[in-house]
Amino acid sequence: MSKAAMETPQGLLARLAELGIEARTVTHPPVFTVAESKALRPDLPGGHVKNLFLKPEKAAGPFLLASIEEDRPVKVNALVRALGLPRSGFADAEALWAQLGVEPGSVTPFGLVNAAPGAIRAVFDRALMQDHDWVNIHPLTNTMTTAIRPEDLLRFLRALGHAPELVELPNPA
């Protein structure tokens, strides 16, 4: 997809508003890691998310987007095994742009707004989605954070034709 064809943060937020979904967005300096996010972000109540975007080896299935509570340790190999997937590795910047319309550091479940249904398997840490009234994620850019209720995020993704899954993540030990 060309850069012009990808959704913008403003367009994304407008789509949420059109669906009657409450979202609170703040702007901040760019962040690329959980540590940077913690150091720079304003006081944002709720769960904070880290996202893993994985590409299966040898194109054996869809990409995987895993949204996990920011402090939860996770081993990629254990995660993909628990999900019954073939070996996977982190997707490169080209795949991030082609599939989600985001650049490195901006991976977000909101990127599914740019993805064809079925091209990406979206999984969410069940504890993250059940233990917080709000989850905080990037709205397609790492210079903003949007708080959204977990059930509204899932509803939005379903409205786009995706089938998000809540999963129990494997223990990293």
PDB file of C-alpha atoms in Angstrom:
ATOM      1  CA  MET A   1       0.000   0.000   0.000  1.00  0.00           C
ATOM      2  CA  SER A   2       1.273   3.461  -0.726  1.00  0.00           C
ATOM      3  CA  LYS A   3       1.900   5.884   2.084  1.00  0.00           C
ATOM      4  CA  ALA A   4      -1.051   7.978   0.849  1.00  0.00           C
ATOM      5  CA  ALA A   5      -3.415   4.993   1.127  1.00  0.00           C
ATOM      6  CA  MET A   6      -2.634   4.309   4.785  1.00  0.00           C
ATOM      7  CA  GLU A   7      -4.878   5.630   7.541  1.00  0.00           C
ATOM      8  CA  THR A   8      -3.622   8.640   9.499  1.00  0.00           C
ATOM      9  CA  PRO A   9      -3.814   9.057  13.276  1.00  0.00           C
ATOM     10  CA  GLN A  10      -6.443  11.763  12.785  1.00  0.00           C
ATOM     11  CA  GLY A  11      -8.469   9.526  10.473  1.00  0.00           C
ATOM     12  CA  LEU A  12      -8.232   6.664  12.953  1.00  0.00           C
ATOM     13  CA  LEU A  13      -9.460   8.832  15.826  1.00  0.00           C
ATOM     14  CA  ALA A  14     -12.303  10.086  13.631  1.00  0.00           C
ATOM     15  CA  ARG A  15     -13.329   6.478  12.905  1.00  0.00           C
ATOM     16  CA  LEU A  16     -13.438   5.743  16.639  1.00  0.00           C
ATOM     17  CA  ALA A  17     -15.604   8.816  17.212  1.00  0.00           C
ATOM     18  CA  GLU A  18     -17.955   7.787  14.393  1.00  0.00           C
ATOM     19  CA  LEU A  19     -18.519   4.486  16.203  1.00  0.00           C
ATOM     20  CA  GLY A  20     -19.220   6.315  19.463  1.00  0.00           C
ATOM     21  CA  ILE A  21     -16.014   4.985  21.028  1.00  0.00           C
ATOM     22  CA  GLU A  22     -14.505   7.165  23.719  1.00  0.00           C
ATOM     23  CA  ALA A  23     -10.771   7.636  23.326  1.00  0.00           C
ATOM     24  CA  ARG A  24      -8.387   9.961  25.133  1.00  0.00           C
ATOM     25  CA  THR A  25      -5.262  10.919  23.207  1.00  0.00           C
ATOM     26  CA  VAL A  26      -2.145  12.749  24.363  1.00  0.00           C
ATOM     27  CA  THR A  27       0.857  13.902  22.347  1.00  0.00           C
ATOM     28  CA  HIS A  28       4.428  13.355  23.543  1.00  0.00           C
ATOM     29  CA  PRO A  29       7.974  13.089  22.181  1.00  0.00           C
ATOM     30  CA  PRO A  30       8.601   9.947  20.106  1.00  0.00           C
ATOM     31  CA  VAL A  31       9.161   6.755  22.102  1.00  0.00           C
ATOM     32  CA  PHE A  32      10.685   3.558  20.781  1.00  0.00           C
ATOM     33  CA  THR A  33      10.904   1.334  23.857  1.00  0.00           C
ATOM     34  CA  VAL A  34       8.879   0.605  26.980  1.00  0.00           C
ATOM     35  CA  ALA A  35      11.596   2.310  29.056  1.00  0.00           C
ATOM     36  CA  GLU A  36      11.380   5.493  26.966  1.00  0.00           C
ATOM     37  CA  SER A  37       7.614   5.407  27.199  1.00  0.00           C
ATOM     38  CA  LYS A  38       7.700   5.145  30.982  1.00  0.00           C
ATOM     39  CA  ALA A  39      10.162   8.036  31.247  1.00  0.00           C
ATOM     40  CA  LEU A  40       8.322  10.417  28.911  1.00  0.00           C
ATOM     41  CA  ARG A  41       4.640   9.716  29.172  1.00  0.00           C
ATOM     42  CA  PRO A  42       2.281  11.836  31.182  1.00  0.00           C
ATOM     43  CA  ASP A  43       0.128  10.275  33.871  1.00  0.00           C
ATOM     44  CA  LEU A  44      -2.054   7.874  31.904  1.00  0.00           C
ATOM     45  CA  PRO A  45      -4.158   5.519  33.999  1.00  0.00           C
ATOM     46  CA  GLY A  46      -4.746   1.999  32.747  1.00  0.00           C
ATOM     47  CA  GLY A  47      -2.718  -0.772  31.219  1.00  0.00           C
ATOM     48  CA  HIS A  48       0.205   0.065  28.996  1.00  0.00           C
ATOM     49  CA  VAL A  49       0.925  -2.167  26.041  1.00  0.00           C
ATOM     50  CA  LYS A  50       3.954  -3.525  24.231  1.00  0.00           C
ATOM     51  CA  ASN A  51       3.345  -5.039  20.837  1.00  0.00           C
ATOM     52  CA  LEU A  52       5.219  -7.790  19.035  1.00  0.00           C
ATOM     53  CA  PHE A  53       4.780  -8.065  15.263  1.00  0.00           C
ATOM     54  CA  LEU A  54       6.021 -11.429  14.052  1.00  0.00           C
ATOM     55  CA  LYS A  55       6.403 -12.995  10.641  1.00  0.00           C
ATOM     56  CA  PRO A  56       6.223 -16.767  10.358  1.00  0.00           C
ATOM     57  CA  GLU A  57       9.267 -18.406   8.843  1.00  0.00           C
ATOM     58  CA  LYS A  58       8.777 -19.653   5.295  1.00  0.00           C
ATOM     59  CA  ALA A  59       5.459 -17.740   4.974  1.00  0.00           C
ATOM     60  CA  ALA A  60       3.629 -20.526   6.830  1.00  0.00           C
ATOM     61  CA  GLY A  61       0.552 -18.553   7.820  1.00  0.00           C
ATOM     62  CA  PRO A  62      -0.502 -15.041   8.694  1.00  0.00           C
ATOM     63  CA  PHE A  63       1.595 -12.480  10.521  1.00  0.00           C
ATOM     64  CA  LEU A  64       1.101 -12.323  14.297  1.00  0.00           C
ATOM     65  CA  LEU A  65       0.435  -9.176  16.303  1.00  0.00           C
ATOM     66  CA  ALA A  66       0.657  -9.829  20.043  1.00  0.00           C
ATOM     67  CA  SER A  67      -0.403  -7.073  22.439  1.00  0.00           C
ATOM     68  CA  ILE A  68       0.942  -7.664  25.934  1.00  0.00           C
ATOM     69  CA  GLU A  69       1.085  -5.726  29.211  1.00  0.00           C
ATOM     70  CA  GLU A  70       4.294  -3.667  29.010  1.00  0.00           C
ATOM     71  CA  ASP A  71       6.051  -5.237  32.021  1.00  0.00           C
ATOM     72  CA  ARG A  72       5.158  -8.842  31.274  1.00  0.00           C
ATOM     73  CA  PRO A  73       8.180 -10.861  30.179  1.00  0.00           C
ATOM     74  CA  VAL A  74       7.558 -12.962  27.095  1.00  0.00           C
ATOM     75  CA  LYS A  75       9.692 -15.350  25.075  1.00  0.00           C
ATOM     76  CA  VAL A  76       8.805 -15.237  21.398  1.00  0.00           C
ATOM     77  CA  ASN A  77       9.434 -18.950  20.797  1.00  0.00           C
ATOM     78  CA  ALA A  78       7.259 -19.948  23.767  1.00  0.00           C
ATOM     79  CA  LEU A  79       4.517 -17.595  22.606  1.00  0.00           C
ATOM     80  CA  VAL A  80       4.360 -18.935  19.064  1.00  0.00           C
ATOM     81  CA  ARG A  81       4.484 -22.551  20.306  1.00  0.00           C
ATOM     82  CA  ALA A  82       1.623 -21.841  22.749  1.00  0.00           C
ATOM     83  CA  LEU A  83      -0.406 -20.418  19.866  1.00  0.00           C
ATOM     84  CA  GLY A  84       0.304 -23.465  17.699  1.00  0.00           C
ATOM     85  CA  LEU A  85       2.279 -21.455  15.157  1.00  0.00           C
ATOM     86  CA  PRO A  86       5.420 -22.300  13.224  1.00  0.00           C
ATOM     87  CA  ARG A  87       8.715 -20.645  14.121  1.00  0.00           C
ATOM     88  CA  SER A  88       8.457 -16.897  13.764  1.00  0.00           C
ATOM     89  CA  GLY A  89      10.726 -13.900  13.959  1.00  0.00           C
ATOM     90  CA  PHE A  90      10.267 -10.181  14.222  1.00  0.00           C
ATOM     91  CA  ALA A  91       8.949  -8.616  11.037  1.00  0.00           C
ATOM     92  CA  ASP A  92      11.166  -6.032   9.361  1.00  0.00           C
ATOM     93  CA  ALA A  93      10.337  -2.367   8.733  1.00  0.00           C
ATOM     94  CA  GLU A  94       9.122  -3.114   5.204  1.00  0.00           C
ATOM     95  CA  ALA A  95       6.620  -5.695   6.458  1.00  0.00           C
ATOM     96  CA  LEU A  96       5.489  -3.353   9.246  1.00  0.00           C
ATOM     97  CA  TRP A  97       4.661  -0.700   6.695  1.00  0.00           C
ATOM     98  CA  ALA A  98       3.096  -3.077   4.156  1.00  0.00           C
ATOM     99  CA  GLN A  99       0.893  -4.850   6.708  1.00  0.00           C
ATOM    100  CA  LEU A 100       0.105  -2.250   9.410  1.00  0.00           C
ATOM    101  CA  GLY A 101       1.030   1.093   7.868  1.00  0.00           C
ATOM    102  CA  VAL A 102       3.360   1.927  10.757  1.00  0.00           C
ATOM    103  CA  GLU A 103       7.074   2.428  11.238  1.00  0.00           C
ATOM    104  CA  PRO A 104       9.269   0.719  13.842  1.00  0.00           C
ATOM    105  CA  GLY A 105       8.432   2.011  17.311  1.00  0.00           C
ATOM    106  CA  SER A 106       4.789   2.572  16.381  1.00  0.00           C
ATOM    107  CA  VAL A 107       3.481  -1.009  16.287  1.00  0.00           C
ATOM    108  CA  THR A 108      -0.089  -0.999  17.538  1.00  0.00           C
ATOM    109  CA  PRO A 109      -3.297  -2.997  17.250  1.00  0.00           C
ATOM    110  CA  PHE A 110      -4.745   0.146  15.653  1.00  0.00           C
ATOM    111  CA  GLY A 111      -2.532  -0.738  12.668  1.00  0.00           C
ATOM    112  CA  LEU A 112      -5.103  -3.377  11.801  1.00  0.00           C
ATOM    113  CA  VAL A 113      -7.101  -0.503  10.298  1.00  0.00           C
ATOM    114  CA  ASN A 114      -4.682  -0.839   7.345  1.00  0.00           C
ATOM    115  CA  ALA A 115      -4.650  -4.659   7.190  1.00  0.00           C
ATOM    116  CA  ALA A 116      -6.816  -7.010   5.209  1.00  0.00           C
ATOM    117  CA  PRO A 117      -8.935  -9.274   7.424  1.00  0.00           C
ATOM    118  CA  GLY A 118      -7.128 -12.581   7.891  1.00  0.00           C
ATOM    119  CA  ALA A 119      -3.671 -11.253   6.979  1.00  0.00           C
ATOM    120  CA  ILE A 120      -2.723 -10.811  10.633  1.00  0.00           C
ATOM    121  CA  ARG A 121      -3.629 -12.883  13.662  1.00  0.00           C
ATOM    122  CA  ALA A 122      -4.200 -10.445  16.528  1.00  0.00           C
ATOM    123  CA  VAL A 123      -3.820 -11.826  20.043  1.00  0.00           C
ATOM    124  CA  PHE A 124      -4.181  -9.958  23.305  1.00  0.00           C
ATOM    125  CA  ASP A 125      -2.921 -10.823  26.760  1.00  0.00           C
ATOM    126  CA  ARG A 126      -6.155 -11.805  28.518  1.00  0.00           C
ATOM    127  CA  ALA A 127      -4.958 -10.307  31.828  1.00  0.00           C
ATOM    128  CA  LEU A 128      -4.175  -6.963  30.150  1.00  0.00           C
ATOM    129  CA  MET A 129      -7.632  -6.760  28.638  1.00  0.00           C
ATOM    130  CA  GLN A 130      -9.522  -7.929  31.751  1.00  0.00           C
ATOM    131  CA  ASP A 131      -7.572  -6.225  34.528  1.00  0.00           C
ATOM    132  CA  HIS A 132      -7.754  -2.625  33.270  1.00  0.00           C
ATOM    133  CA  ASP A 133     -10.579  -0.195  32.569  1.00  0.00           C
ATOM    134  CA  TRP A 134      -8.398   1.456  29.899  1.00  0.00           C
ATOM    135  CA  VAL A 135      -5.509   0.311  27.716  1.00  0.00           C
ATOM    136  CA  ASN A 136      -3.008   2.769  26.279  1.00  0.00           C
ATOM    137  CA  ILE A 137      -1.756   2.256  22.729  1.00  0.00           C
ATOM    138  CA  HIS A 138      -0.250   4.303  19.923  1.00  0.00           C
ATOM    139  CA  PRO A 139      -2.717   5.629  17.332  1.00  0.00           C
ATOM    140  CA  LEU A 140      -0.412   4.716  14.384  1.00  0.00           C
ATOM    141  CA  THR A 141       2.416   6.960  15.607  1.00  0.00           C
ATOM    142  CA  ASN A 142       4.814   6.805  18.535  1.00  0.00           C
ATOM    143  CA  THR A 143       4.324  10.518  19.225  1.00  0.00           C
ATOM    144  CA  MET A 144       0.841   9.951  20.614  1.00  0.00           C
ATOM    145  CA  THR A 145      -0.862   7.583  23.055  1.00  0.00           C
ATOM    146  CA  THR A 146      -4.562   6.809  23.033  1.00  0.00           C
ATOM    147  CA  ALA A 147      -6.465   5.362  25.981  1.00  0.00           C
ATOM    148  CA  ILE A 148      -9.404   3.167  24.983  1.00  0.00           C
ATOM    149  CA  ARG A 149     -11.564   0.731  26.898  1.00  0.00           C
ATOM    150  CA  PRO A 150     -10.505  -2.853  26.123  1.00  0.00           C
ATOM    151  CA  GLU A 151     -13.998  -3.887  25.009  1.00  0.00           C
ATOM    152  CA  ASP A 152     -14.167  -0.877  22.666  1.00  0.00           C
ATOM    153  CA  LEU A 153     -10.812  -1.764  21.119  1.00  0.00           C
ATOM    154  CA  LEU A 154     -12.023  -5.306  20.438  1.00  0.00           C
ATOM    155  CA  ARG A 155     -15.323  -3.988  19.049  1.00  0.00           C
ATOM    156  CA  PHE A 156     -13.451  -1.620  16.728  1.00  0.00           C
ATOM    157  CA  LEU A 157     -11.192  -4.391  15.427  1.00  0.00           C
ATOM    158  CA  ARG A 158     -14.190  -6.666  14.834  1.00  0.00           C
ATOM    159  CA  ALA A 159     -15.926  -3.840  12.938  1.00  0.00           C
ATOM    160  CA  LEU A 160     -12.879  -3.787  10.640  1.00  0.00           C
ATOM    161  CA  GLY A 161     -13.362  -7.507   9.930  1.00  0.00           C
ATOM    162  CA  HIS A 162     -10.626  -8.832  12.224  1.00  0.00           C
ATOM    163  CA  ALA A 163     -11.040 -11.582  14.833  1.00  0.00           C
ATOM    164  CA  PRO A 164      -8.995 -10.542  17.883  1.00  0.00           C
ATOM    165  CA  GLU A 165      -8.284 -13.304  20.397  1.00  0.00           C
ATOM    166  CA  LEU A 166      -7.794 -13.109  24.152  1.00  0.00           C
ATOM    167  CA  VAL A 167      -5.133 -15.611  25.168  1.00  0.00           C
ATOM    168  CA  GLU A 168      -3.399 -16.834  28.286  1.00  0.00           C
ATOM    169  CA  LEU A 169       0.261 -16.124  27.707  1.00  0.00           C
ATOM    170  CA  PRO A 170       2.820 -18.780  28.550  1.00  0.00           C
ATOM    171  CA  ASN A 171       4.962 -18.303  31.625  1.00  0.00           C
ATOM    172  CA  PRO A 172       8.414 -17.157  30.496  1.00  0.00           C
ATOM    173  CA  ALA A 173      10.249 -19.381  32.982  1.00  0.00           C
TER     174      ALA A 173
END
